[in-house]
XYZ file of C-alpha atoms in Angstrom:
589
model
C 36.536 -12.882 4.694
C 37.952 -15.064 1.988
C 41.502 -15.979 2.797
C 43.507 -17.749 0.146
C 47.120 -18.590 -0.520
C 48.410 -20.479 -3.543
C 50.958 -23.130 -2.882
C 53.466 -24.403 -5.378
C 54.599 -27.995 -5.031
C 58.151 -27.194 -6.088
C 58.520 -24.710 -3.252
C 57.062 -27.149 -0.783
C 59.635 -29.773 -1.767
C 62.593 -27.459 -1.749
C 61.670 -25.659 1.444
C 61.826 -22.320 -0.289
C 58.871 -20.676 1.369
C 59.984 -20.410 4.975
C 61.792 -17.090 4.607
C 60.136 -15.494 1.609
C 56.590 -16.190 2.637
C 57.161 -15.024 6.134
C 58.625 -11.859 4.845
C 55.720 -11.200 2.548
C 53.137 -11.763 5.228
C 54.890 -9.936 8.018
C 56.468 -7.098 6.086
C 54.046 -5.117 3.968
C 56.809 -3.571 1.909
C 57.919 -6.888 0.563
C 54.393 -7.636 -0.634
C 54.888 -5.342 -3.590
C 57.243 -7.791 -5.197
C 55.782 -10.297 -7.584
C 55.770 -13.745 -6.037
C 55.865 -16.690 -8.343
C 53.186 -19.276 -8.033
C 54.074 -22.805 -8.939
C 51.979 -25.911 -9.088
C 51.508 -27.340 -5.659
C 51.522 -31.084 -5.811
C 50.946 -31.559 -2.162
C 48.763 -29.985 0.439
C 50.189 -29.361 3.828
C 48.485 -29.741 7.104
C 47.385 -26.771 9.141
C 46.738 -27.316 12.833
C 43.368 -25.557 12.782
C 40.163 -27.489 12.126
C 39.315 -27.904 8.464
C 36.337 -29.431 6.790
C 36.987 -31.025 3.463
C 34.711 -31.228 0.530
C 34.897 -33.553 -2.346
C 36.493 -32.126 -5.442
C 35.481 -33.661 -8.769
C 38.990 -33.992 -10.145
C 41.466 -35.445 -7.716
C 45.184 -35.236 -7.953
C 47.596 -36.877 -5.685
C 49.632 -34.572 -3.503
C 52.997 -36.160 -2.874
C 53.719 -34.735 0.484
C 52.349 -32.234 2.914
C 54.556 -30.218 5.160
C 53.523 -28.635 8.321
C 53.860 -24.951 8.815
C 53.763 -23.692 12.317
C 51.633 -20.590 11.751
C 51.602 -19.493 8.180
C 51.788 -20.632 4.593
C 53.763 -18.861 1.982
C 53.145 -18.869 -1.693
C 55.919 -18.401 -4.153
C 55.862 -17.125 -7.630
C 52.517 -15.420 -7.482
C 52.097 -13.401 -10.632
C 50.351 -10.526 -9.070
C 50.312 -10.008 -5.352
C 48.665 -7.152 -3.599
C 48.831 -6.417 0.035
C 45.622 -6.700 2.004
C 46.026 -5.524 5.537
C 43.360 -7.725 7.040
C 41.644 -9.711 4.365
C 42.379 -11.941 1.428
C 40.567 -11.606 -1.887
C 39.490 -14.843 -3.449
C 39.507 -15.283 -7.153
C 37.364 -17.684 -9.054
C 38.318 -21.169 -8.079
C 36.337 -24.134 -9.473
C 35.507 -25.558 -6.113
C 35.533 -24.282 -2.535
C 36.159 -26.078 0.662
C 35.045 -24.886 4.048
C 37.408 -24.532 6.989
C 36.760 -23.308 10.498
C 39.515 -20.735 10.323
C 40.581 -20.349 6.735
C 39.631 -21.952 3.454
C 41.938 -23.254 0.803
C 40.278 -23.854 -2.570
C 42.000 -25.192 -5.600
C 41.499 -27.933 -8.037
C 43.261 -30.516 -5.968
C 42.160 -34.068 -5.370
C 42.101 -33.902 -1.641
C 42.014 -31.247 1.040
C 44.278 -31.614 4.014
C 44.471 -29.771 7.263
C 47.067 -27.087 7.886
C 48.211 -26.120 11.337
C 47.685 -22.401 11.240
C 46.002 -21.121 8.142
C 44.185 -22.188 5.017
C 44.892 -21.271 1.485
C 41.728 -20.683 -0.525
C 41.456 -20.645 -4.228
C 38.389 -19.917 -6.345
C 35.206 -20.619 -4.341
C 31.980 -21.011 -6.347
C 29.771 -20.152 -3.453
C 30.181 -17.904 -0.425
C 29.358 -19.028 3.056
C 28.847 -17.071 6.233
C 31.447 -16.876 8.989
C 30.535 -16.084 12.568
C 33.014 -13.225 12.838
C 33.497 -10.386 10.469
C 34.507 -11.786 7.147
C 34.383 -9.527 4.177
C 34.409 -10.853 0.658
C 35.455 -8.358 -1.928
C 34.691 -8.768 -5.512
C 37.635 -8.614 -7.838
C 36.597 -6.952 -11.062
C 38.237 -9.531 -13.202
C 38.771 -13.016 -12.043
C 40.458 -15.653 -14.065
C 40.569 -19.349 -13.485
C 44.180 -20.383 -13.494
C 45.694 -23.691 -14.162
C 47.058 -25.867 -11.438
C 50.513 -24.405 -12.050
C 49.487 -20.772 -11.787
C 47.251 -18.610 -9.607
C 47.065 -14.877 -9.423
C 45.820 -12.867 -6.465
C 45.905 -9.267 -5.612
C 46.502 -8.639 -1.963
C 46.087 -5.289 -0.337
C 47.673 -4.139 2.813
C 44.428 -4.338 4.773
C 43.795 -7.909 3.656
C 47.284 -8.871 4.675
C 46.700 -7.597 8.188
C 43.391 -9.424 8.465
C 45.068 -12.484 7.032
C 47.664 -12.296 9.792
C 44.927 -11.926 12.398
C 43.131 -14.946 11.024
C 46.308 -17.001 11.039
C 47.006 -16.241 14.670
C 43.347 -16.497 15.700
C 43.018 -12.965 17.003
C 39.878 -11.758 15.156
C 37.833 -14.861 14.254
C 35.741 -16.670 16.856
C 35.595 -20.410 16.689
C 32.117 -20.593 15.049
C 31.077 -23.019 12.331
C 30.619 -21.103 9.068
C 27.270 -21.145 7.307
C 26.944 -21.846 3.632
C 24.355 -19.894 1.631
C 23.415 -21.751 -1.547
C 21.742 -18.665 -2.984
C 24.925 -16.585 -3.183
C 27.243 -17.300 -6.069
C 30.609 -16.621 -4.438
C 31.860 -15.749 -0.981
C 30.298 -15.979 2.456
C 27.656 -13.862 4.222
C 27.132 -13.272 7.888
C 24.157 -14.529 9.876
C 22.951 -10.954 10.308
C 23.138 -10.503 6.562
C 21.104 -13.662 6.044
C 18.450 -12.459 8.504
C 18.397 -9.103 6.756
C 17.946 -10.804 3.377
C 15.162 -12.966 4.772
C 13.469 -9.873 6.124
C 13.866 -8.184 2.758
C 12.402 -11.235 1.039
C 9.497 -11.264 3.505
C 8.939 -7.559 2.850
C 8.998 -8.161 -0.894
C 6.522 -11.051 -0.509
C 4.301 -8.916 1.672
C 4.413 -6.135 -0.887
C 3.517 -8.597 -3.646
C 0.573 -9.873 -1.611
C -0.536 -6.326 -0.901
C -0.307 -5.505 -4.596
C -2.415 -8.594 -5.434
C -5.008 -7.632 -2.822
C -5.042 -4.101 -4.133
C -5.581 -5.349 -7.680
C -8.384 -7.663 -6.524
C -10.019 -4.856 -4.551
C -9.742 -2.567 -7.543
C -11.352 -5.198 -9.770
C -14.163 -5.731 -7.251
C -14.776 -2.012 -6.919
C -14.743 -1.687 -10.701
C -17.287 -4.497 -11.085
C -19.544 -2.960 -8.450
C -19.205 0.399 -10.102
C -20.052 -1.010 -13.526
C -23.065 -2.880 -12.118
C -24.297 0.178 -10.273
C -23.794 2.302 -13.333
C -25.730 -0.201 -15.462
C -28.636 -0.340 -13.055
C -28.717 3.417 -12.727
C -28.582 3.779 -16.508
C -31.481 1.364 -16.945
C -33.518 3.241 -14.361
C -32.779 6.582 -15.991
C -33.570 5.191 -19.419
C -36.852 3.666 -18.220
C -37.789 6.964 -16.580
C -37.016 8.798 -19.790
C -39.084 6.328 -21.763
C -41.976 6.572 -19.330
C -41.642 10.328 -19.251
C -41.471 10.399 -23.004
C -44.757 8.558 -23.159
C -46.420 11.580 -21.663
C -45.579 13.449 -24.794
C -46.920 10.705 -27.066
C -50.389 11.168 -28.423
C -52.948 9.412 -26.156
C -54.412 6.098 -27.299
C -57.859 6.668 -28.691
C -60.431 4.106 -27.564
C -63.454 4.231 -29.787
C -66.542 3.835 -27.714
C -70.135 4.039 -28.771
C -73.562 3.258 -27.428
C -76.377 1.220 -28.841
C -78.954 3.029 -30.888
C -81.752 4.604 -28.952
C -84.343 2.014 -27.936
C -82.074 -0.903 -28.837
C -82.608 -2.516 -25.408
C -86.382 -2.393 -25.590
C -87.964 -5.823 -25.389
C -89.694 -5.378 -28.731
C -86.324 -5.277 -30.480
C -85.581 -8.850 -29.341
C -88.782 -10.314 -30.686
C -89.613 -11.158 -34.263
C -92.937 -10.763 -36.032
C -94.009 -14.216 -34.795
C -93.398 -13.257 -31.183
C -90.204 -15.349 -30.827
C -87.537 -13.841 -28.637
C -83.813 -13.951 -28.920
C -81.947 -15.321 -25.918
C -81.617 -11.887 -24.370
C -85.266 -11.159 -25.156
C -86.493 -14.350 -23.468
C -84.309 -13.644 -20.417
C -85.634 -10.092 -20.183
C -89.226 -11.279 -20.540
C -89.039 -13.716 -17.599
C -86.368 -12.147 -15.418
C -88.688 -10.161 -13.104
C -90.784 -13.253 -12.445
C -87.877 -15.260 -10.999
C -87.228 -14.669 -7.295
C -84.654 -15.893 -4.794
C -85.812 -17.824 -1.731
C -83.885 -17.974 1.587
C -84.789 -20.587 4.210
C -84.016 -20.060 7.908
C -84.460 -22.298 10.927
C -85.271 -19.402 13.325
C -87.790 -16.589 13.335
C -85.012 -13.984 13.552
C -83.739 -15.280 10.210
C -80.129 -15.578 11.351
C -79.580 -19.301 10.869
C -79.596 -19.775 7.097
C -80.431 -23.328 6.036
C -80.378 -22.971 2.254
C -81.308 -20.974 -0.803
C -83.201 -21.658 -3.988
C -85.312 -20.107 -6.713
C -88.993 -19.565 -7.298
C -91.330 -18.606 -10.129
C -94.050 -16.019 -9.532
C -97.277 -17.468 -10.899
C -99.875 -14.915 -9.710
C -99.859 -11.199 -9.344
C -100.984 -11.391 -5.724
C -97.880 -13.253 -4.628
C -98.155 -17.013 -5.188
C -94.772 -18.509 -5.982
C -93.994 -22.071 -7.082
C -90.729 -23.750 -6.112
C -89.276 -27.141 -5.199
C -90.337 -28.847 -1.996
C -86.754 -29.567 -0.995
C -85.981 -25.812 -0.994
C -88.405 -25.282 1.914
C -88.816 -26.576 5.449
C -92.276 -27.449 6.772
C -91.540 -25.681 10.062
C -88.976 -23.190 8.753
C -88.958 -19.462 7.995
C -88.673 -18.135 4.474
C -87.838 -14.839 2.772
C -88.308 -13.820 -0.857
C -85.847 -11.479 -2.649
C -87.010 -9.903 -5.900
C -84.855 -8.658 -8.778
C -85.395 -5.056 -7.664
C -83.883 -5.933 -4.249
C -87.101 -6.014 -2.279
C -87.379 -8.585 0.518
C -90.623 -10.162 1.741
C -91.573 -12.810 4.284
C -93.232 -15.839 2.730
C -95.688 -18.425 4.063
C -95.674 -22.089 3.023
C -99.034 -22.839 1.344
C -98.392 -26.478 0.569
C -95.607 -28.859 -0.366
C -95.447 -32.332 -1.847
C -92.170 -34.186 -1.337
C -93.115 -36.953 -3.784
C -93.248 -34.620 -6.767
C -90.848 -32.055 -5.274
C -93.395 -29.272 -5.871
C -94.311 -26.595 -3.295
C -96.148 -23.254 -3.176
C -95.416 -20.198 -0.990
C -97.043 -16.779 -0.824
C -96.077 -13.238 0.012
C -98.896 -10.914 1.097
C -99.649 -7.257 0.485
C -97.439 -6.928 -2.566
C -97.929 -6.925 -6.268
C -95.532 -9.083 -8.296
C -94.986 -9.740 -11.995
C -96.205 -13.261 -12.783
C -94.562 -15.478 -15.398
C -96.376 -16.776 -18.444
C -96.819 -20.557 -18.305
C -96.511 -22.489 -21.552
C -97.673 -25.879 -22.810
C -94.976 -28.504 -22.260
C -96.728 -30.887 -24.645
C -95.700 -28.552 -27.500
C -91.992 -28.736 -26.677
C -89.835 -30.120 -29.473
C -86.527 -31.905 -29.230
C -83.786 -29.490 -30.258
C -85.823 -26.448 -29.344
C -83.757 -23.635 -27.862
C -84.376 -22.965 -24.175
C -82.882 -21.016 -21.259
C -82.724 -21.813 -17.538
C -83.095 -18.893 -15.115
C -82.317 -19.197 -11.410
C -79.940 -18.356 -8.586
C -77.223 -20.992 -8.412
C -74.758 -20.560 -5.524
C -76.584 -17.390 -4.485
C -75.882 -15.685 -7.844
C -79.155 -13.958 -8.539
C -80.904 -14.118 -11.919
C -78.339 -16.359 -13.607
C -79.215 -17.333 -17.167
C -77.865 -20.448 -18.932
C -78.885 -21.556 -22.386
C -79.212 -24.850 -24.179
C -81.634 -26.973 -26.098
C -84.260 -29.562 -25.329
C -82.395 -32.857 -25.340
C -85.464 -35.065 -24.816
C -89.113 -34.892 -23.740
C -91.338 -37.108 -21.552
C -88.428 -38.532 -19.552
C -89.692 -40.522 -16.570
C -87.258 -39.505 -13.839
C -87.321 -40.768 -10.280
C -86.564 -38.310 -7.491
C -83.426 -38.955 -5.431
C -85.150 -38.664 -2.065
C -88.593 -40.197 -2.582
C -88.094 -42.444 -5.583
C -91.318 -41.034 -6.999
C -91.383 -40.907 -10.783
C -92.178 -37.666 -12.637
C -92.477 -36.668 -16.279
C -89.531 -34.367 -17.118
C -87.884 -32.390 -19.938
C -84.205 -33.180 -20.468
C -81.918 -30.261 -21.345
C -78.217 -29.492 -21.615
C -78.692 -26.035 -20.048
C -76.749 -25.935 -16.771
C -78.917 -26.664 -13.725
C -77.096 -26.525 -10.406
C -78.048 -26.328 -6.721
C -79.654 -22.907 -6.363
C -81.363 -23.349 -9.708
C -83.901 -25.546 -7.924
C -87.398 -24.060 -8.210
C -86.358 -21.860 -11.157
C -87.804 -21.826 -14.644
C -87.027 -23.563 -17.923
C -88.146 -21.047 -20.550
C -88.678 -21.338 -24.303
C -87.870 -18.586 -26.804
C -91.378 -17.179 -26.454
C -90.716 -16.278 -22.844
C -92.974 -19.061 -21.547
C -92.218 -21.287 -18.555
C -92.341 -24.879 -19.770
C -90.793 -26.570 -16.727
C -89.775 -26.204 -13.068
C -86.060 -27.022 -12.778
C -84.978 -29.305 -9.950
C -81.479 -30.350 -8.886
C -83.056 -33.464 -7.413
C -83.510 -34.723 -10.917
C -80.075 -33.804 -12.148
C -77.741 -36.685 -12.895
C -74.719 -36.316 -10.640
C -72.689 -38.823 -12.670
C -72.771 -36.978 -15.996
C -72.417 -33.417 -17.213
C -74.927 -31.758 -19.511
C -77.865 -33.758 -18.129
C -80.447 -31.517 -16.467
C -84.146 -32.086 -15.934
C -87.186 -29.933 -15.329
C -90.626 -31.119 -14.198
C -92.980 -30.420 -17.077
C -95.309 -27.549 -16.350
C -98.275 -29.671 -17.480
C -97.549 -32.285 -14.778
C -96.724 -29.624 -12.198
C -99.896 -27.565 -12.924
C -102.480 -29.807 -11.188
C -100.217 -30.241 -8.174
C -99.743 -26.468 -7.923
C -103.491 -25.842 -8.145
C -104.315 -28.446 -5.483
C -101.617 -27.207 -3.155
C -103.035 -23.672 -3.453
C -106.571 -24.997 -2.914
C -106.035 -27.584 -0.126
C -102.463 -27.165 1.028
C -101.741 -30.792 0.207
C -102.296 -33.325 -2.554
C -105.428 -35.337 -1.970
C -105.315 -39.076 -2.483
C -101.867 -39.306 -0.966
C -101.806 -42.049 1.645
C -99.439 -43.217 4.316
C -98.908 -46.752 5.572
C -96.638 -45.780 8.455
C -93.556 -47.799 7.493
C -89.947 -47.111 6.547
C -88.683 -49.562 3.982
C -85.964 -50.696 1.527
C -87.184 -52.259 -1.687
C -85.390 -54.681 -4.015
C -85.335 -52.517 -7.122
C -81.589 -53.042 -7.515
C -78.826 -55.434 -6.508
C -77.206 -52.764 -4.358
C -80.369 -52.384 -2.298
C -80.607 -56.163 -1.907
C -77.003 -56.197 -0.668
C -77.930 -53.481 1.812
C -80.799 -55.611 3.138
C -78.553 -58.663 3.554
C -75.959 -56.525 5.322
C -78.619 -55.305 7.767
C -79.852 -58.853 8.396
C -76.386 -60.323 8.716
C -77.007 -63.238 6.382
C -77.894 -63.975 2.758
C -81.478 -64.191 1.606
C -82.761 -67.308 -0.101
C -82.371 -67.358 -3.845
C -85.334 -65.896 -5.797
C -86.793 -64.412 -2.616
C -88.397 -60.959 -3.187
C -90.213 -58.444 -1.042
C -90.119 -55.015 0.631
C -87.843 -54.947 3.686
C -89.270 -53.097 6.711
C -86.715 -51.101 8.725
C -89.076 -49.122 11.006
C -92.773 -48.856 11.909
C -94.522 -45.641 13.055
C -96.468 -46.279 16.266
C -99.105 -43.667 15.271
C -100.353 -45.854 12.412
C -102.564 -48.952 12.473
C -99.897 -51.206 10.950
C -97.991 -50.980 14.257
C -100.738 -53.131 15.839
C -100.117 -56.053 13.494
C -97.688 -59.000 13.603
C -95.306 -57.119 11.213
C -91.968 -56.298 12.849
C -88.844 -54.487 11.647
C -86.681 -57.005 9.808
C -89.637 -58.714 8.127
C -90.885 -58.334 4.561
C -94.166 -57.413 2.771
C -94.337 -59.750 -0.217
C -97.930 -59.236 -1.471
C -100.847 -56.772 -1.413
C -103.850 -58.973 -1.813
C -102.662 -61.471 -4.405
C -100.275 -59.126 -6.229
C -96.542 -59.570 -5.543
C -94.662 -56.399 -4.610
C -90.905 -55.914 -4.228
C -90.460 -52.222 -5.196
C -91.823 -48.909 -3.982
C -93.667 -48.321 -7.260
C -95.335 -51.774 -7.001
C -96.662 -50.951 -3.553
C -97.876 -47.448 -4.476
C -99.564 -48.462 -7.696
C -101.441 -51.459 -6.205
C -102.755 -49.548 -3.169
C -103.629 -46.372 -5.126
C -105.569 -48.365 -7.708
C -107.676 -50.285 -5.180
C -107.815 -48.365 -1.945
C -108.457 -44.870 -0.612
C -107.379 -43.296 2.647
C -109.338 -44.957 5.509
C -109.606 -48.339 3.753
C -108.269 -51.627 5.183
C -105.532 -53.292 3.197
C -104.646 -57.037 3.299
C -100.977 -57.895 2.957
C -98.843 -61.056 2.989
C -95.651 -60.783 5.057
C -92.597 -63.035 5.547
C -89.982 -63.718 8.205
C -86.631 -65.163 7.078
C -84.380 -67.121 9.495
C -80.612 -67.296 9.362
C -80.792 -70.857 7.998
C -82.853 -69.569 5.051
C -86.229 -70.815 6.296
C -89.060 -68.445 5.264
C -92.219 -68.122 7.371
C -95.229 -66.380 5.781
C -98.123 -64.698 7.572
C -100.992 -62.295 6.674
C -101.860 -58.916 8.203
C -104.581 -56.272 7.793
C -104.108 -52.535 8.432
C -105.867 -49.214 7.783
C -104.153 -46.578 5.618
C -104.286 -42.854 6.423
C -104.496 -39.802 4.183
C -101.181 -37.943 3.887
C -101.590 -34.201 4.306
C -98.035 -33.495 5.404
C -96.560 -33.533 1.938
C -93.550 -35.392 3.304
C -94.423 -38.772 1.866
C-alpha cells in the first residue's frame, strides 16, 4: 500500500505536529478536519530502514527531527481518513523504503524512525505483504508548499499498522518498471507473467492456425486445378468422339500396274523397280555352317543362279572348302548345296543344289558398260534378304587387288552400296542383266561410295572351268608362304621379323614358311631367306613371281631361282636352287 504523509517545514521547526498529528492518526474523528500542509524544508529521520533514490532537483532540508513512531502533517488541504492504507497522489519522484515511502520533490531523502511519508510516486513497486494502491480519480501535482491527500478511515488504520510494524513483513519491495504508479505484489507479477505467456501462446497458435489455413488453401487450390485440368481433358477427349472422323484418302494402283511390262520401255529398258523385279528371284541367300547338323553358323552371303538346274555363282570367301552350305530362295525354300569349285585368287566359286528348278539370271556383256550408266546392286547384307541399292557406274576396267590373295582382277567401280552380305550378289544394269559379281573383298574400307564388282566377262571363264573341272587349270603352287616388298610397310614388317635393317637397295621376296609336302622344302632355302630372281629376272613382288613362272613354266616343270641370306651386319650371301612346281587344284592359292 502506498503510505504518504506531507510534512511542512514550518511545523517541524515550531514543534507543532506532536499533538495534532497524533490526534489525527489515532482518532478517526479528528481526521475530518482539514489539516494545513506547509512546505517542509527538512526531512526527519525515521528509525525504520529506508532506501533513498536520487531526486533530480535537490533542496536543502535545514533540520530533521526524529519522531518516535509517527509523523504528522499539518495544514493538509484535504484529508480523508483511510483505516489501513494511504492513497498516494502524483508525486514527481518516488523513493523506496522497507516500511513506508516518502516521495516529494526534495533534494535528499532521510530516514525516519517509525514511518515514511510518500508523495507522488511515478512507478509502483511490489511489497512483500499486502499493500494496496488505490487510484485517486484526480491527482494533482502540488508545489513544495502544498500537498493534498484524501485519507479514508481504512487507510488510516492500515497506516497505523504500518507505522507500528504489525501488518508488514520485513521484505524488500520489488519495483515493476512496467507499471506507471504504485506497487504490485509478487503474486500479481507472476499472474501477469502467466497472462503474458498465455497471450504469447495464443498469438503463436493464431499464427500457426493462419499458416495451416494458408497451406490447406494452397493444397486445395492445387488439387482443384489438377482436377479441373483432368476433367477438362476428359471432356475434350470425350468431345472428340462427337467430332467427324478424319478421312484418310486411300487408293490402289491401277489394275496391272505392278506387272513387269509396265516398268519397261519400248527398248526393253527397265526402271529401277523393273530391274529389281526382273532379277530378284535369281538372287539367293547362302548360309555356311561348320557342322553337318547346320547349327554352327560361320557366315552368310549371296549368290546368283546361273542355270535352271541349280548352279549358283558366288564369292570364294563366302564358302568353306570343308564346310556345309544351305541355299535360301526368295520364296522361302531351303536347299542343301554342294561346293563345285572355288578359286581364292579370283574370289569366284560355284555351288549347286540338286533336284530343284530355279530361275536363272540373264548375264550381260560387261564390255558394253558405260561410265555413268545406272545400275543396282542386289544381295543380302547383314542377313537382310533381297536388299536393293542403286547407283551408277563410276568407272570401268579397274584393276583391283584382292585383300586376301593380292591377285589382281578387272572390276567395275560403282557408288551403289556393297556391304558384307552383298558378297556373291549381282550388279545389274537397267536391262535386268548381271554385269558383275559384287565382292566385299574389293570394297575400299577407307572410303565411302567405293564399291567394286568383278566383271562378268572376266568371271565367265572361271565359272565355266570351275563347273567343268572343279578348279582352275594352270594354277600352280610353289609351297611357300611369303611377304613381298610391294610397299614400305611390308618392308618394315620384314625388318621387324628379322630384327635388323636390310641393306639399302636390297630387294626380294621374304620367305616366312615352307610346306614340307612340296619339292622346294628339299632345297637350301630356309625361312628368313629371300628369293631375288627367277632365272635372270628380278622379283620382289607377288605379281612379279606369278607372271614370270606362269609365262615360262607349267605345273610339273623345274624352276631355277636365285636366293639370298642376309646377316645382321648387312652382309648378303647369294645361292641358287631348283625346285618342281605343282598344279593347284585346291582353289586356295
